[in-house]
Tab-separated table of C-alpha atoms in Angstrom:
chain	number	residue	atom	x	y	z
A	1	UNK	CA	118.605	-43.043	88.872
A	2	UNK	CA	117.799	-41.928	92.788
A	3	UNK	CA	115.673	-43.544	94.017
A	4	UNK	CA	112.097	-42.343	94.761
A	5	UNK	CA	112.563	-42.446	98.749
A	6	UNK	CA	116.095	-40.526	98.257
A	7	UNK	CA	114.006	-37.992	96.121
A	8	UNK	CA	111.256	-37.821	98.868
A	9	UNK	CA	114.307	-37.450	101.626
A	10	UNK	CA	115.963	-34.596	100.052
A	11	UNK	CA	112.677	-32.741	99.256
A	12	UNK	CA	111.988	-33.138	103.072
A	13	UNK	CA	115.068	-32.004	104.569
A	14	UNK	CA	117.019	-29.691	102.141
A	15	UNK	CA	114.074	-28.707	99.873
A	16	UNK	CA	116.218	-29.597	96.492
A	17	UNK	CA	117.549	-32.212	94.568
A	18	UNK	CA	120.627	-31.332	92.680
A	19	UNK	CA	121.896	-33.380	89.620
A	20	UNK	CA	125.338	-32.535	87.322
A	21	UNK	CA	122.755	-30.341	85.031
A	22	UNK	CA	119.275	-30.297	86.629
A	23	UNK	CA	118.155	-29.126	89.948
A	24	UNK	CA	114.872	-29.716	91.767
A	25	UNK	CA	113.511	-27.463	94.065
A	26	UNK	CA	110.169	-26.555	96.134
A	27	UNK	CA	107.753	-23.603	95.430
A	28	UNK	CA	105.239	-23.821	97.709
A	29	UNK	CA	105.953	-25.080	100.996
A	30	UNK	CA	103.955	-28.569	100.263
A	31	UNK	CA	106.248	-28.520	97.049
A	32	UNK	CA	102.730	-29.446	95.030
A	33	UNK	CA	104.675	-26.405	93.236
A	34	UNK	CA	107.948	-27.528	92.230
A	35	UNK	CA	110.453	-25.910	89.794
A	36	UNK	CA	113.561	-27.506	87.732
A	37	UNK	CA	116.333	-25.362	86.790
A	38	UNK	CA	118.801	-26.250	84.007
A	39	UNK	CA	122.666	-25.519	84.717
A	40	UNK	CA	124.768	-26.310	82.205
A	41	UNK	CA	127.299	-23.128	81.438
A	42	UNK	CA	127.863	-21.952	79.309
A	43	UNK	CA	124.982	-21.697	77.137
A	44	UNK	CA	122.717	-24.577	78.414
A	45	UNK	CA	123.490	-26.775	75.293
A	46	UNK	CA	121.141	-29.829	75.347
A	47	UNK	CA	123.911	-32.730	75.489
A	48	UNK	CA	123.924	-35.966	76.891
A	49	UNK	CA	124.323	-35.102	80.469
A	50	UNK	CA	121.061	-32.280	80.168
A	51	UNK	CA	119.092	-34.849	78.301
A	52	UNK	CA	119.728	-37.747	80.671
A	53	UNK	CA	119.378	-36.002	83.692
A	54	UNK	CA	115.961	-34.254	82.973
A	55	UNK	CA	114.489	-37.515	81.442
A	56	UNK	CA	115.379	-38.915	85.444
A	57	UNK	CA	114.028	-35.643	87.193
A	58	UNK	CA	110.110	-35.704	84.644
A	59	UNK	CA	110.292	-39.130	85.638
A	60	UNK	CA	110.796	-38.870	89.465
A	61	UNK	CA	108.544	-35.866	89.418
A	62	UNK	CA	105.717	-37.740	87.492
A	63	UNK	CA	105.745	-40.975	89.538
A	64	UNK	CA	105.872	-38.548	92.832
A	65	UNK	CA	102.318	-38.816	92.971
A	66	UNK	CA	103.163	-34.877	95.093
A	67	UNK	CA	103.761	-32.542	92.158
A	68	UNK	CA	101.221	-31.055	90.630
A	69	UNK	CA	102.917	-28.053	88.795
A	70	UNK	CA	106.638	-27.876	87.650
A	71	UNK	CA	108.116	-24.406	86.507
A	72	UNK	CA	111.019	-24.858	84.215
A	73	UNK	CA	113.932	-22.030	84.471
A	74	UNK	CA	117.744	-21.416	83.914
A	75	UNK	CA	120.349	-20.265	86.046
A	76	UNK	CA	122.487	-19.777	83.281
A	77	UNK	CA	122.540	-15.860	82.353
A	78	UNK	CA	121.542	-15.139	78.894
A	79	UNK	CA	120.169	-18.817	77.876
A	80	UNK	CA	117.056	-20.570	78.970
A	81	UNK	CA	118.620	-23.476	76.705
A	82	UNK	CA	120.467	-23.417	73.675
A	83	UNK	CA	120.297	-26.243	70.710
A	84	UNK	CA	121.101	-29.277	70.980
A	85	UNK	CA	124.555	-30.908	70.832
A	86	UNK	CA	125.618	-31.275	67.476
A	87	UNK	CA	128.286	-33.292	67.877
A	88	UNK	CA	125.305	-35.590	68.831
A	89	UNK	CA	123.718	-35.226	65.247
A	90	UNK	CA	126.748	-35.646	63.202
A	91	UNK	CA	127.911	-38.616	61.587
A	92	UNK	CA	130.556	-40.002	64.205
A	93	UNK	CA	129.154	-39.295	68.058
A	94	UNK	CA	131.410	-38.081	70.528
A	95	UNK	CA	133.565	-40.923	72.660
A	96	UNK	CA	131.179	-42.864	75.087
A	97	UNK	CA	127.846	-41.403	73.539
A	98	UNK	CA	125.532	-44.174	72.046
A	99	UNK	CA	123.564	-41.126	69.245
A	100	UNK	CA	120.598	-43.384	68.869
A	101	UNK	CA	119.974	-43.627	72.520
A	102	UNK	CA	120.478	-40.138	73.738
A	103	UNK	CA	118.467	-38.969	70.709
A	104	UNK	CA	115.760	-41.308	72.106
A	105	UNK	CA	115.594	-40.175	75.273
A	106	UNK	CA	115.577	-36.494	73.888
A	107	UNK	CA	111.860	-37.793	72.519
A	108	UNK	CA	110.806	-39.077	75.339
A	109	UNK	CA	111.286	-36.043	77.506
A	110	UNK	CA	109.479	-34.082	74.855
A	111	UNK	CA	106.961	-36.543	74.575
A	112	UNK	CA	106.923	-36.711	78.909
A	113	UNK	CA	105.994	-33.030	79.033
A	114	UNK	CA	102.989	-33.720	76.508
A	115	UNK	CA	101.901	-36.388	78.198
A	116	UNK	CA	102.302	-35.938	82.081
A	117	UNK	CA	99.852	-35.607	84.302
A	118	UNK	CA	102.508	-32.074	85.954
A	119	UNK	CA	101.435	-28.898	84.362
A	120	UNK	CA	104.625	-28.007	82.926
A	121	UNK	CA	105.455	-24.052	82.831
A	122	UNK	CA	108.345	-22.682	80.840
A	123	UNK	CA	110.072	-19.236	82.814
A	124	UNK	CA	112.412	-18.063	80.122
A	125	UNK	CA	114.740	-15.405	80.765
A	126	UNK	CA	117.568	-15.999	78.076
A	127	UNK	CA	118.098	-17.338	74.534
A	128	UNK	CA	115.735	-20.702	73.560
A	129	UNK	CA	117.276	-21.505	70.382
A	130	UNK	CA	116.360	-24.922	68.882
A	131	UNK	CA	116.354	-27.586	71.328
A	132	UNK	CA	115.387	-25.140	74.155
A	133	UNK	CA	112.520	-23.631	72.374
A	134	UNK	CA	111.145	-27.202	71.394
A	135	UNK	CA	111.110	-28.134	75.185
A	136	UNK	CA	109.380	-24.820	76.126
A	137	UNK	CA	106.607	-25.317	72.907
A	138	UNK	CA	105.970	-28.858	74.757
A	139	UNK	CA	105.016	-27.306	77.852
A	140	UNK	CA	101.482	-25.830	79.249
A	141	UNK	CA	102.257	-22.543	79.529
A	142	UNK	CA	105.762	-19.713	78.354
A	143	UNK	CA	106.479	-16.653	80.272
A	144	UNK	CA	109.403	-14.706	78.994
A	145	UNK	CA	111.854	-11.884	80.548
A	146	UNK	CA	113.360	-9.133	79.446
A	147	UNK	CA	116.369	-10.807	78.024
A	148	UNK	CA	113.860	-13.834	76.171
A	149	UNK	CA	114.723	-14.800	72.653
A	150	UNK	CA	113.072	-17.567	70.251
A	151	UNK	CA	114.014	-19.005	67.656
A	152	UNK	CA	114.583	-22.576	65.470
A	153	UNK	CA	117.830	-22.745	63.346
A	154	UNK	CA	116.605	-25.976	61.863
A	155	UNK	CA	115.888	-24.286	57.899
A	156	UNK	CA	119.017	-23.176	57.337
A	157	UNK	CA	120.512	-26.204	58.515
A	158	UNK	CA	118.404	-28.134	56.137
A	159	UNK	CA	116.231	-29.863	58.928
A	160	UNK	CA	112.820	-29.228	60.730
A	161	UNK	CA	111.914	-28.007	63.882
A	162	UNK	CA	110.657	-31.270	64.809
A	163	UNK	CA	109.702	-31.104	68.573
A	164	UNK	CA	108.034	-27.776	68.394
A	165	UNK	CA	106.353	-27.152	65.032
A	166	UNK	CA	103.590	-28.758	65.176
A	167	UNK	CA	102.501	-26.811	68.520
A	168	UNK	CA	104.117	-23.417	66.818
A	169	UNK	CA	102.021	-23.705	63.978
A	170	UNK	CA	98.860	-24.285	66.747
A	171	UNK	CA	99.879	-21.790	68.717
A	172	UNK	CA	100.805	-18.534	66.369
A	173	UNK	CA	99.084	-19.860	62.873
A	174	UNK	CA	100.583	-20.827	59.972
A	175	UNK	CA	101.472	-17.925	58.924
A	176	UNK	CA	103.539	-16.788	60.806
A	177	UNK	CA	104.941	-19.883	61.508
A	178	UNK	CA	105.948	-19.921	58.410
A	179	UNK	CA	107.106	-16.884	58.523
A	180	UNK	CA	109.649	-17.230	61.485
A	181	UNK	CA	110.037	-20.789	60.717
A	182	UNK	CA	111.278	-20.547	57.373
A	183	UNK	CA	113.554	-17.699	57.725
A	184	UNK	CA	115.024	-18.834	61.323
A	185	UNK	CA	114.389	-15.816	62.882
A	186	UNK	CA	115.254	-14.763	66.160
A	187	UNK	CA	112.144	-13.525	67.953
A	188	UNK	CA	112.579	-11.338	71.014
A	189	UNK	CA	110.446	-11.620	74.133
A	190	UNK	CA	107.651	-8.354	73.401
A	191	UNK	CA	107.370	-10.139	69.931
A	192	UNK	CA	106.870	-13.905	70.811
A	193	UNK	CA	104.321	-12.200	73.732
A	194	UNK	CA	102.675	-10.170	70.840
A	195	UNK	CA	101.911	-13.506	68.454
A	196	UNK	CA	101.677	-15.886	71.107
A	197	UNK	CA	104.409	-17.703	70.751
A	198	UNK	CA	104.039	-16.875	74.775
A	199	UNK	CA	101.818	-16.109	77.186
A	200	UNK	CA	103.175	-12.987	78.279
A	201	UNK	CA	106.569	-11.132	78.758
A	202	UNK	CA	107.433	-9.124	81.744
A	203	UNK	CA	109.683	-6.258	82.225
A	204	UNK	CA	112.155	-7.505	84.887
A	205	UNK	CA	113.117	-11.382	85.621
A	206	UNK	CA	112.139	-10.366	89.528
A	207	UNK	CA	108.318	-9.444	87.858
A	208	UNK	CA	108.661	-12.963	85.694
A	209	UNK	CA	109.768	-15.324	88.689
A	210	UNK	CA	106.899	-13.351	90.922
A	211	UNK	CA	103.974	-13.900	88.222
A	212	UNK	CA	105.109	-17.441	87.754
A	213	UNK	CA	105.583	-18.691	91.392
A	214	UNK	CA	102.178	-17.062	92.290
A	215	UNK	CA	100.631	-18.734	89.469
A	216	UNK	CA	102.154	-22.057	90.104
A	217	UNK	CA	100.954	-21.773	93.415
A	218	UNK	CA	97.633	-21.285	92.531
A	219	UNK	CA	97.244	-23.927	90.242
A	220	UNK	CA	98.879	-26.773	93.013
A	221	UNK	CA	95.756	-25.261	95.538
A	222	UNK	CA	93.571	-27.614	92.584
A	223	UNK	CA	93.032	-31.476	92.798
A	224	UNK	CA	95.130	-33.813	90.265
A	225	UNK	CA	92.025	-34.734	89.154
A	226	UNK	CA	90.921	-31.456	87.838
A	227	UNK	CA	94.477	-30.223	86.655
A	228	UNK	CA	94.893	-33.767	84.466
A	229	UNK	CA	92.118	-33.709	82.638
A	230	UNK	CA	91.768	-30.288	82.097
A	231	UNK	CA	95.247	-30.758	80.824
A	232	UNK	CA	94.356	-33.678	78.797
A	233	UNK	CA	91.430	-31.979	77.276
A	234	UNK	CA	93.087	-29.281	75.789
A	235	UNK	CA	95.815	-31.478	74.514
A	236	UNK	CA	93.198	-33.065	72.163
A	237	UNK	CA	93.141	-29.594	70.617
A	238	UNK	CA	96.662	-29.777	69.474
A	239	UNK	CA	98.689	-32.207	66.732
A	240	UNK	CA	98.317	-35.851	67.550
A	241	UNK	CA	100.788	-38.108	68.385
A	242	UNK	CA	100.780	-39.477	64.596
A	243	UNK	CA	101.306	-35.828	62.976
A	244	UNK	CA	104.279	-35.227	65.606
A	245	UNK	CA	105.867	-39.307	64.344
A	246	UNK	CA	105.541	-38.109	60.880
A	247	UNK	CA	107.852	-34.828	62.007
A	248	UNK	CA	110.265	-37.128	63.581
A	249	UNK	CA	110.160	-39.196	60.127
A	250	UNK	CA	110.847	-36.127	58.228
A	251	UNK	CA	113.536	-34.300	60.400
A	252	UNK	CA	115.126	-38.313	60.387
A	253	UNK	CA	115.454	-38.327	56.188
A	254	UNK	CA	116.700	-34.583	56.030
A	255	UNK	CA	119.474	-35.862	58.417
A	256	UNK	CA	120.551	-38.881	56.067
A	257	UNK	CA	121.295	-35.928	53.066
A	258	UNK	CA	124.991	-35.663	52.992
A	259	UNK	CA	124.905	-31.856	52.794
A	260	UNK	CA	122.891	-31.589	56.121
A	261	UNK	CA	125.943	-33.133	57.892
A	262	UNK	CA	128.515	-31.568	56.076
A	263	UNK	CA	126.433	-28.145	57.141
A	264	UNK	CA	126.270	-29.532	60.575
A	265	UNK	CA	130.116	-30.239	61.087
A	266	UNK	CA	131.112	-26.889	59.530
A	267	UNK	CA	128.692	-25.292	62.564
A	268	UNK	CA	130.674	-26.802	64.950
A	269	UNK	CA	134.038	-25.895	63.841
A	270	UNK	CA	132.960	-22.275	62.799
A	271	UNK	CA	131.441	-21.598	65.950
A	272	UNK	CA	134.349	-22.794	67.867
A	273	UNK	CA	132.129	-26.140	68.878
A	274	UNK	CA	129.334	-24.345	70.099
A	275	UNK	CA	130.837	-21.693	72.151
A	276	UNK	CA	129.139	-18.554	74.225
A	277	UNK	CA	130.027	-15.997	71.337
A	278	UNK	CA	128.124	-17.938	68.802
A	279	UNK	CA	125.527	-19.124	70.607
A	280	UNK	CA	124.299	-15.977	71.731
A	281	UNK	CA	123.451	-15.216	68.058
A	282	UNK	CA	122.927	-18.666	66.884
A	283	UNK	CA	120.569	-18.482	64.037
A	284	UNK	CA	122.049	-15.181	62.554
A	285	UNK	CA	125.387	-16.350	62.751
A	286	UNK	CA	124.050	-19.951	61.036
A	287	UNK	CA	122.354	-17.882	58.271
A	288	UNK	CA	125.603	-15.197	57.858
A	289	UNK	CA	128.397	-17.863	57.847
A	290	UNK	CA	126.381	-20.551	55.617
A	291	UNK	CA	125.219	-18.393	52.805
């Protein structure tokens, strides 16, 4: 990992820090406002190399003691981030990957957006299926554009939406998290806006990257002080730490039934291991090709 001086270097003279699959980059000229962009074409699949480099950038950014507010975007046309590797969650992991540990360190960036000090904001222009909507449902705040879609394949798979439920189910009622939940629906931007699955949508991405930048730079204007336990208060209004462990428990034991994995590997060879065509209609194509 870089080390904390490097970091402070390249935010000083070239205003980014650029990793195989995560960039960092200033806002606001202080960079209190700071935004991390996911690149990983085609479809921004959460594998190893996403995972492990945005558990090194929430760490660097956390321990910066400079950031205040961190926007979270794609460059990656049509996919804010797609699910996570499968090949990842199947029985056999692929050469050189240790399963256990990169599924660990997918926790601990979920649990390091929950429980930094940053306010975290998710700018979503593109499909979060799975993996990328449970990142965005750890975050403070979701703003979506015009080409936004939602959605958790987990049901159909025979597994749980286990980073994002909980805060789902806070966030839209249970109800309708049931509802999309259960069904693994895709949820288009105007929708997910409408139930507040986020805060708003907006009609262009130029209109979403203005309203977020402004209101990132805003926010950094406000002491640390103020923004963390502000932060920390609402938290307390959402599922506890023990409620989210006893997701983790559950998604685990679905993932031991020998007909989840079979399911699993038949995804990736139907869909070509993941590929752009599939992806781009993950949770219908799970649901049509399955059943």
């Amino acid at each position: 990992m870089r080390s904390m001086i490097t970091f402070a270097l390249h935010l000083i003279v070239g205003r980014s820090v650029a990793r195989l699959t995560v960039g960092t980059s200033c806002i606001n000229d202080a960079c209190s406002a700071a935004r991390l962009t996911i690149s990983n074409p085609p479809v921004n699949l959460f594998d190893k190399n996403v995972i492990s480099d945005l558990n090194e950038s929430l760490i660097e950014l956390t321990g910066d003691n400079q950031t205040k507010v961190v926007v979270v975007s794609s460059d990656v046309p049509g996919f804010f981030g797609a699910q996570i590797d499968l090949n990842i969650l199947g029985s056999t992991a692929p050469p050189g990957v240790n399963a256990s540990a990169v599924l660990e360190t997918y926790y601990d960036n979920l649990n390091l957006l929950l429980s930094s000090s940053i306010i975290f904001i998710a700018e979503v222009n593109g499909r979060a299926w799975g993996a990328g909507d449970e990142h965005i449902l750890r975050m403070d705040m979701r703003f979506a554009g015009p080409e936004a879609q939602f959605g958790a394949p987990e049901a159909a798979v025979g597994l749980i939406h286990v980073g994002g439920l909980q805060q789902l189910t806070r966030l839209i009622g249970p109800g309708l998290a049931s509802e999309y939940m259960l069904s693994a629906a895709q949820v288009k931007a105007t929708e997910a806006a409408r139930i507040g699955w986020v805060n708003s949508a907006y009609p262009s991405p130029e209109a979403l990257r203005n309203h977020v930048n402004k209101l990132a730079t805003r926010i950094a204007l406000f002491s640390f002080e103020a923004l963390n336990l502000t932060k920390q208060s609402i938290a307390e209004q959402g599922p506890t730490q023990q409620a989210l462990r006893r997701d983790r428990a559950r998604f685990e034991a679905l993932a031991m039934v020998p007909v989840v994995g079979q399911r699993l590997a038949n995804i990736v060879e139907i869909s070509k291991n993941q590929s752009t065509e599939w992806e781009l209609n993950n949770n219908n194509n799970i649901v049509a090709n399955l059943y």
